[in-house]
């Protein structure tokens, strides 16, 4: 995946599990995930249907850009 953005150190970065930190970075840097208000990632929160759909749409667009 392309690195379209610099790595974001979320204000609640300490709440992201160690095993998930690399995956969060790999999803955030291309622009598939952006976090929530207040520069928070909120790793323990429930993802809404709209949030899940947005991440999926962005991921598909990024893959299409990389392949085509």
PDB file of N, CA and C in Angstrom:
ATOM      1  N   UNK A   1       0.832  -1.171   0.000  1.00  0.00           N
ATOM      2  CA  UNK A   1       0.000   0.000   0.000  1.00  0.00           C
ATOM      3  C   UNK A   1       0.884   1.244   0.000  1.00  0.00           C
ATOM      4  N   UNK A   2       0.477   2.266  -0.712  1.00  0.00           N
ATOM      5  CA  UNK A   2       1.257   3.505  -0.730  1.00  0.00           C
ATOM      6  C   UNK A   2       1.179   4.227   0.607  1.00  0.00           C
ATOM      7  N   UNK A   3       2.211   4.964   0.924  1.00  0.00           N
ATOM      8  CA  UNK A   3       2.220   5.757   2.154  1.00  0.00           C
ATOM      9  C   UNK A   3       1.887   7.194   1.774  1.00  0.00           C
ATOM     10  N   UNK A   4       0.592   7.499   1.722  1.00  0.00           N
ATOM     11  CA  UNK A   4       0.118   8.816   1.314  1.00  0.00           C
ATOM     12  C   UNK A   4       0.198   9.848   2.426  1.00  0.00           C
ATOM     13  N   UNK A   5       0.326   9.393   3.663  1.00  0.00           N
ATOM     14  CA  UNK A   5       0.333  10.291   4.814  1.00  0.00           C
ATOM     15  C   UNK A   5       1.474   9.900   5.745  1.00  0.00           C
ATOM     16  N   UNK A   6       1.891  10.832   6.575  1.00  0.00           N
ATOM     17  CA  UNK A   6       2.885  10.504   7.595  1.00  0.00           C
ATOM     18  C   UNK A   6       2.184   9.739   8.718  1.00  0.00           C
ATOM     19  N   UNK A   7       2.958   8.991   9.460  1.00  0.00           N
ATOM     20  CA  UNK A   7       2.388   8.218  10.558  1.00  0.00           C
ATOM     21  C   UNK A   7       1.767   9.144  11.597  1.00  0.00           C
ATOM     22  N   UNK A   8       0.569   8.817  12.018  1.00  0.00           N
ATOM     23  CA  UNK A   8      -0.136   9.612  13.021  1.00  0.00           C
ATOM     24  C   UNK A   8       0.032   8.950  14.380  1.00  0.00           C
ATOM     25  N   UNK A   9       0.547   9.671  15.340  1.00  0.00           N
ATOM     26  CA  UNK A   9       0.603   9.176  16.714  1.00  0.00           C
ATOM     27  C   UNK A   9      -0.666   9.648  17.411  1.00  0.00           C
ATOM     28  N   UNK A  10      -1.661   8.774  17.443  1.00  0.00           N
ATOM     29  CA  UNK A  10      -2.940   9.105  18.041  1.00  0.00           C
ATOM     30  C   UNK A  10      -2.768   9.447  19.515  1.00  0.00           C
ATOM     31  N   UNK A  11      -3.617  10.324  20.025  1.00  0.00           N
ATOM     32  CA  UNK A  11      -3.511  10.740  21.424  1.00  0.00           C
ATOM     33  C   UNK A  11      -3.757   9.584  22.386  1.00  0.00           C
ATOM     34  N   UNK A  12      -4.471   8.549  21.927  1.00  0.00           N
ATOM     35  CA  UNK A  12      -4.697   7.375  22.768  1.00  0.00           C
ATOM     36  C   UNK A  12      -3.900   6.171  22.263  1.00  0.00           C
ATOM     37  N   UNK A  13      -2.747   6.446  21.682  1.00  0.00           N
ATOM     38  CA  UNK A  13      -1.880   5.403  21.122  1.00  0.00           C
ATOM     39  C   UNK A  13      -1.537   4.320  22.143  1.00  0.00           C
ATOM     40  N   UNK A  14      -1.431   4.709  23.399  1.00  0.00           N
ATOM     41  CA  UNK A  14      -1.096   3.748  24.457  1.00  0.00           C
ATOM     42  C   UNK A  14      -2.205   2.723  24.692  1.00  0.00           C
ATOM     43  N   UNK A  15      -3.398   2.957  24.177  1.00  0.00           N
ATOM     44  CA  UNK A  15      -4.510   2.017  24.330  1.00  0.00           C
ATOM     45  C   UNK A  15      -4.575   0.997  23.189  1.00  0.00           C
ATOM     46  N   UNK A  16      -3.769   1.199  22.144  1.00  0.00           N
ATOM     47  CA  UNK A  16      -3.731   0.252  21.027  1.00  0.00           C
ATOM     48  C   UNK A  16      -2.834  -0.905  21.432  1.00  0.00           C
ATOM     49  N   UNK A  17      -3.340  -2.133  21.327  1.00  0.00           N
ATOM     50  CA  UNK A  17      -2.571  -3.317  21.704  1.00  0.00           C
ATOM     51  C   UNK A  17      -1.294  -3.409  20.884  1.00  0.00           C
ATOM     52  N   UNK A  18      -0.248  -3.922  21.498  1.00  0.00           N
ATOM     53  CA  UNK A  18       1.050  -4.025  20.834  1.00  0.00           C
ATOM     54  C   UNK A  18       0.947  -4.813  19.529  1.00  0.00           C
ATOM     55  N   UNK A  19       0.164  -5.884  19.514  1.00  0.00           N
ATOM     56  CA  UNK A  19       0.048  -6.713  18.320  1.00  0.00           C
ATOM     57  C   UNK A  19      -0.667  -5.983  17.178  1.00  0.00           C
ATOM     58  N   UNK A  20      -1.424  -4.922  17.486  1.00  0.00           N
ATOM     59  CA  UNK A  20      -2.211  -4.214  16.468  1.00  0.00           C
ATOM     60  C   UNK A  20      -1.537  -2.940  15.967  1.00  0.00           C
ATOM     61  N   UNK A  21      -0.503  -2.471  16.636  1.00  0.00           N
ATOM     62  CA  UNK A  21       0.107  -1.181  16.285  1.00  0.00           C
ATOM     63  C   UNK A  21       0.581  -1.131  14.828  1.00  0.00           C
ATOM     64  N   UNK A  22       1.228  -2.166  14.346  1.00  0.00           N
ATOM     65  CA  UNK A  22       1.720  -2.181  12.965  1.00  0.00           C
ATOM     66  C   UNK A  22       0.551  -2.175  11.976  1.00  0.00           C
ATOM     67  N   UNK A  23      -0.493  -2.929  12.260  1.00  0.00           N
ATOM     68  CA  UNK A  23      -1.666  -2.961  11.375  1.00  0.00           C
ATOM     69  C   UNK A  23      -2.358  -1.607  11.335  1.00  0.00           C
ATOM     70  N   UNK A  24      -2.444  -0.933  12.467  1.00  0.00           N
ATOM     71  CA  UNK A  24      -3.044   0.400  12.515  1.00  0.00           C
ATOM     72  C   UNK A  24      -2.230   1.351  11.649  1.00  0.00           C
ATOM     73  N   UNK A  25      -0.909   1.294  11.776  1.00  0.00           N
ATOM     74  CA  UNK A  25      -0.032   2.154  10.978  1.00  0.00           C
ATOM     75  C   UNK A  25      -0.196   1.861   9.486  1.00  0.00           C
ATOM     76  N   UNK A  26      -0.278   0.586   9.112  1.00  0.00           N
ATOM     77  CA  UNK A  26      -0.407   0.202   7.703  1.00  0.00           C
ATOM     78  C   UNK A  26      -1.765   0.579   7.120  1.00  0.00           C
ATOM     79  N   UNK A  27      -2.771   0.720   7.947  1.00  0.00           N
ATOM     80  CA  UNK A  27      -4.088   1.155   7.470  1.00  0.00           C
ATOM     81  C   UNK A  27      -4.202   2.680   7.475  1.00  0.00           C
ATOM     82  N   UNK A  28      -3.518   3.328   8.401  1.00  0.00           N
ATOM     83  CA  UNK A  28      -3.609   4.789   8.536  1.00  0.00           C
ATOM     84  C   UNK A  28      -2.773   5.518   7.493  1.00  0.00           C
ATOM     85  N   UNK A  29      -1.558   5.067   7.256  1.00  0.00           N
ATOM     86  CA  UNK A  29      -0.653   5.803   6.372  1.00  0.00           C
ATOM     87  C   UNK A  29      -1.137   5.898   4.919  1.00  0.00           C
ATOM     88  N   UNK A  30      -1.751   4.867   4.347  1.00  0.00           N
ATOM     89  CA  UNK A  30      -2.286   5.025   2.986  1.00  0.00           C
ATOM     90  C   UNK A  30      -3.554   5.874   2.944  1.00  0.00           C
ATOM     91  N   UNK A  31      -4.231   6.017   4.082  1.00  0.00           N
ATOM     92  CA  UNK A  31      -5.449   6.816   4.129  1.00  0.00           C
ATOM     93  C   UNK A  31      -6.718   5.995   4.269  1.00  0.00           C
ATOM     94  N   UNK A  32      -6.590   4.684   4.507  1.00  0.00           N
ATOM     95  CA  UNK A  32      -7.783   3.849   4.669  1.00  0.00           C
ATOM     96  C   UNK A  32      -8.494   4.141   5.991  1.00  0.00           C
ATOM     97  N   UNK A  33      -7.724   4.479   7.020  1.00  0.00           N
ATOM     98  CA  UNK A  33      -8.284   4.805   8.330  1.00  0.00           C
ATOM     99  C   UNK A  33      -7.707   6.135   8.783  1.00  0.00           C
ATOM    100  N   UNK A  34      -8.546   6.933   9.426  1.00  0.00           N
ATOM    101  CA  UNK A  34      -8.061   8.234   9.846  1.00  0.00           C
ATOM    102  C   UNK A  34      -8.178   8.527  11.321  1.00  0.00           C
ATOM    103  N   UNK A  35      -8.912   7.742  12.046  1.00  0.00           N
ATOM    104  CA  UNK A  35      -9.115   8.027  13.452  1.00  0.00           C
ATOM    105  C   UNK A  35     -10.381   8.832  13.677  1.00  0.00           C
ATOM    106  N   UNK A  36     -10.583   9.215  14.923  1.00  0.00           N
ATOM    107  CA  UNK A  36     -11.801   9.930  15.307  1.00  0.00           C
ATOM    108  C   UNK A  36     -11.467  11.333  15.799  1.00  0.00           C
ATOM    109  N   UNK A  37     -12.476  12.069  16.197  1.00  0.00           N
ATOM    110  CA  UNK A  37     -12.278  13.434  16.688  1.00  0.00           C
ATOM    111  C   UNK A  37     -11.273  13.464  17.833  1.00  0.00           C
ATOM    112  N   UNK A  38     -10.541  14.551  17.917  1.00  0.00           N
ATOM    113  CA  UNK A  38      -9.569  14.707  18.999  1.00  0.00           C
ATOM    114  C   UNK A  38      -8.314  13.898  18.779  1.00  0.00           C
ATOM    115  N   UNK A  39      -8.027  13.516  17.524  1.00  0.00           N
ATOM    116  CA  UNK A  39      -6.857  12.701  17.190  1.00  0.00           C
ATOM    117  C   UNK A  39      -6.835  11.393  17.979  1.00  0.00           C
ATOM    118  N   UNK A  40      -8.006  10.787  18.123  1.00  0.00           N
ATOM    119  CA  UNK A  40      -8.108   9.526  18.849  1.00  0.00           C
ATOM    120  C   UNK A  40      -8.368   8.375  17.890  1.00  0.00           C
ATOM    121  N   UNK A  41      -7.866   7.204  18.246  1.00  0.00           N
ATOM    122  CA  UNK A  41      -8.126   5.991  17.482  1.00  0.00           C
ATOM    123  C   UNK A  41      -9.271   5.198  18.108  1.00  0.00           C
ATOM    124  N   UNK A  42      -9.392   5.259  19.410  1.00  0.00           N
ATOM    125  CA  UNK A  42     -10.433   4.565  20.179  1.00  0.00           C
ATOM    126  C   UNK A  42     -10.498   3.075  19.835  1.00  0.00           C
ATOM    127  N   UNK A  43      -9.422   2.339  20.150  1.00  0.00           N
ATOM    128  CA  UNK A  43      -9.347   0.933  19.762  1.00  0.00           C
ATOM    129  C   UNK A  43     -10.372   0.022  20.438  1.00  0.00           C
ATOM    130  N   UNK A  44     -10.936   0.454  21.528  1.00  0.00           N
ATOM    131  CA  UNK A  44     -11.914  -0.385  22.238  1.00  0.00           C
ATOM    132  C   UNK A  44     -13.358  -0.036  21.889  1.00  0.00           C
ATOM    133  N   UNK A  45     -13.558   0.947  21.005  1.00  0.00           N
ATOM    134  CA  UNK A  45     -14.917   1.372  20.669  1.00  0.00           C
ATOM    135  C   UNK A  45     -15.533   0.448  19.617  1.00  0.00           C
ATOM    136  N   UNK A  46     -16.826   0.504  19.531  1.00  0.00           N
ATOM    137  CA  UNK A  46     -17.568  -0.259  18.528  1.00  0.00           C
ATOM    138  C   UNK A  46     -17.548   0.530  17.225  1.00  0.00           C
ATOM    139  N   UNK A  47     -17.316  -0.160  16.131  1.00  0.00           N
ATOM    140  CA  UNK A  47     -17.287   0.473  14.812  1.00  0.00           C
ATOM    141  C   UNK A  47     -18.704   0.478  14.257  1.00  0.00           C
ATOM    142  N   UNK A  48     -19.150   1.640  13.800  1.00  0.00           N
ATOM    143  CA  UNK A  48     -20.486   1.724  13.209  1.00  0.00           C
ATOM    144  C   UNK A  48     -20.465   1.133  11.799  1.00  0.00           C
ATOM    145  N   UNK A  49     -21.621   0.862  11.283  1.00  0.00           N
ATOM    146  CA  UNK A  49     -21.733   0.342   9.922  1.00  0.00           C
ATOM    147  C   UNK A  49     -21.139   1.339   8.931  1.00  0.00           C
ATOM    148  N   UNK A  50     -21.396   2.624   9.148  1.00  0.00           N
ATOM    149  CA  UNK A  50     -20.871   3.665   8.256  1.00  0.00           C
ATOM    150  C   UNK A  50     -19.344   3.720   8.302  1.00  0.00           C
ATOM    151  N   UNK A  51     -18.767   3.606   9.497  1.00  0.00           N
ATOM    152  CA  UNK A  51     -17.313   3.622   9.619  1.00  0.00           C
ATOM    153  C   UNK A  51     -16.695   2.409   8.919  1.00  0.00           C
ATOM    154  N   UNK A  52     -17.284   1.254   9.116  1.00  0.00           N
ATOM    155  CA  UNK A  52     -16.795   0.038   8.462  1.00  0.00           C
ATOM    156  C   UNK A  52     -16.888   0.136   6.947  1.00  0.00           C
ATOM    157  N   UNK A  53     -17.998   0.673   6.463  1.00  0.00           N
ATOM    158  CA  UNK A  53     -18.185   0.835   5.022  1.00  0.00           C
ATOM    159  C   UNK A  53     -17.181   1.834   4.448  1.00  0.00           C
ATOM    160  N   UNK A  54     -16.907   2.896   5.184  1.00  0.00           N
ATOM    161  CA  UNK A  54     -15.952   3.911   4.718  1.00  0.00           C
ATOM    162  C   UNK A  54     -14.550   3.326   4.603  1.00  0.00           C
ATOM    163  N   UNK A  55     -14.115   2.585   5.611  1.00  0.00           N
ATOM    164  CA  UNK A  55     -12.784   1.979   5.576  1.00  0.00           C
ATOM    165  C   UNK A  55     -12.702   0.978   4.428  1.00  0.00           C
ATOM    166  N   UNK A  56     -13.733   0.173   4.245  1.00  0.00           N
ATOM    167  CA  UNK A  56     -13.752  -0.804   3.158  1.00  0.00           C
ATOM    168  C   UNK A  56     -13.680  -0.114   1.799  1.00  0.00           C
ATOM    169  N   UNK A  57     -14.458   0.949   1.620  1.00  0.00           N
ATOM    170  CA  UNK A  57     -14.463   1.698   0.357  1.00  0.00           C
ATOM    171  C   UNK A  57     -13.084   2.293   0.078  1.00  0.00           C
ATOM    172  N   UNK A  58     -12.490   2.914   1.084  1.00  0.00           N
ATOM    173  CA  UNK A  58     -11.161   3.520   0.899  1.00  0.00           C
ATOM    174  C   UNK A  58     -10.120   2.462   0.560  1.00  0.00           C
ATOM    175  N   UNK A  59     -10.196   1.308   1.230  1.00  0.00           N
ATOM    176  CA  UNK A  59      -9.252   0.226   0.971  1.00  0.00           C
ATOM    177  C   UNK A  59      -9.378  -0.266  -0.471  1.00  0.00           C
ATOM    178  N   UNK A  60     -10.601  -0.463  -0.939  1.00  0.00           N
ATOM    179  CA  UNK A  60     -10.827  -0.916  -2.319  1.00  0.00           C
ATOM    180  C   UNK A  60     -10.281   0.112  -3.310  1.00  0.00           C
ATOM    181  N   UNK A  61     -10.517   1.386  -3.040  1.00  0.00           N
ATOM    182  CA  UNK A  61     -10.006   2.441  -3.925  1.00  0.00           C
ATOM    183  C   UNK A  61      -8.474   2.449  -3.955  1.00  0.00           C
ATOM    184  N   UNK A  62      -7.846   2.255  -2.800  1.00  0.00           N
ATOM    185  CA  UNK A  62      -6.388   2.238  -2.743  1.00  0.00           C
ATOM    186  C   UNK A  62      -5.818   1.033  -3.492  1.00  0.00           C
ATOM    187  N   UNK A  63      -6.463  -0.118  -3.347  1.00  0.00           N
ATOM    188  CA  UNK A  63      -6.007  -1.306  -4.068  1.00  0.00           C
ATOM    189  C   UNK A  63      -6.171  -1.101  -5.572  1.00  0.00           C
ATOM    190  N   UNK A  64      -7.300  -0.536  -5.988  1.00  0.00           N
ATOM    191  CA  UNK A  64      -7.513  -0.278  -7.414  1.00  0.00           C
ATOM    192  C   UNK A  64      -6.466   0.673  -7.969  1.00  0.00           C
ATOM    193  N   UNK A  65      -6.111   1.699  -7.210  1.00  0.00           N
ATOM    194  CA  UNK A  65      -5.082   2.649  -7.645  1.00  0.00           C
ATOM    195  C   UNK A  65      -3.727   1.951  -7.791  1.00  0.00           C
ATOM    196  N   UNK A  66      -3.428   1.044  -6.873  1.00  0.00           N
ATOM    197  CA  UNK A  66      -2.144   0.365  -6.892  1.00  0.00           C
ATOM    198  C   UNK A  66      -2.046  -0.657  -8.039  1.00  0.00           C
ATOM    199  N   UNK A  67      -3.173  -1.268  -8.376  1.00  0.00           N
ATOM    200  CA  UNK A  67      -3.175  -2.323  -9.392  1.00  0.00           C
ATOM    201  C   UNK A  67      -3.330  -1.751 -10.799  1.00  0.00           C
ATOM    202  N   UNK A  68      -4.192  -0.765 -10.933  1.00  0.00           N
ATOM    203  CA  UNK A  68      -4.487  -0.259 -12.280  1.00  0.00           C
ATOM    204  C   UNK A  68      -3.737   0.984 -12.514  1.00  0.00           C
TER     205      UNK A  68
END
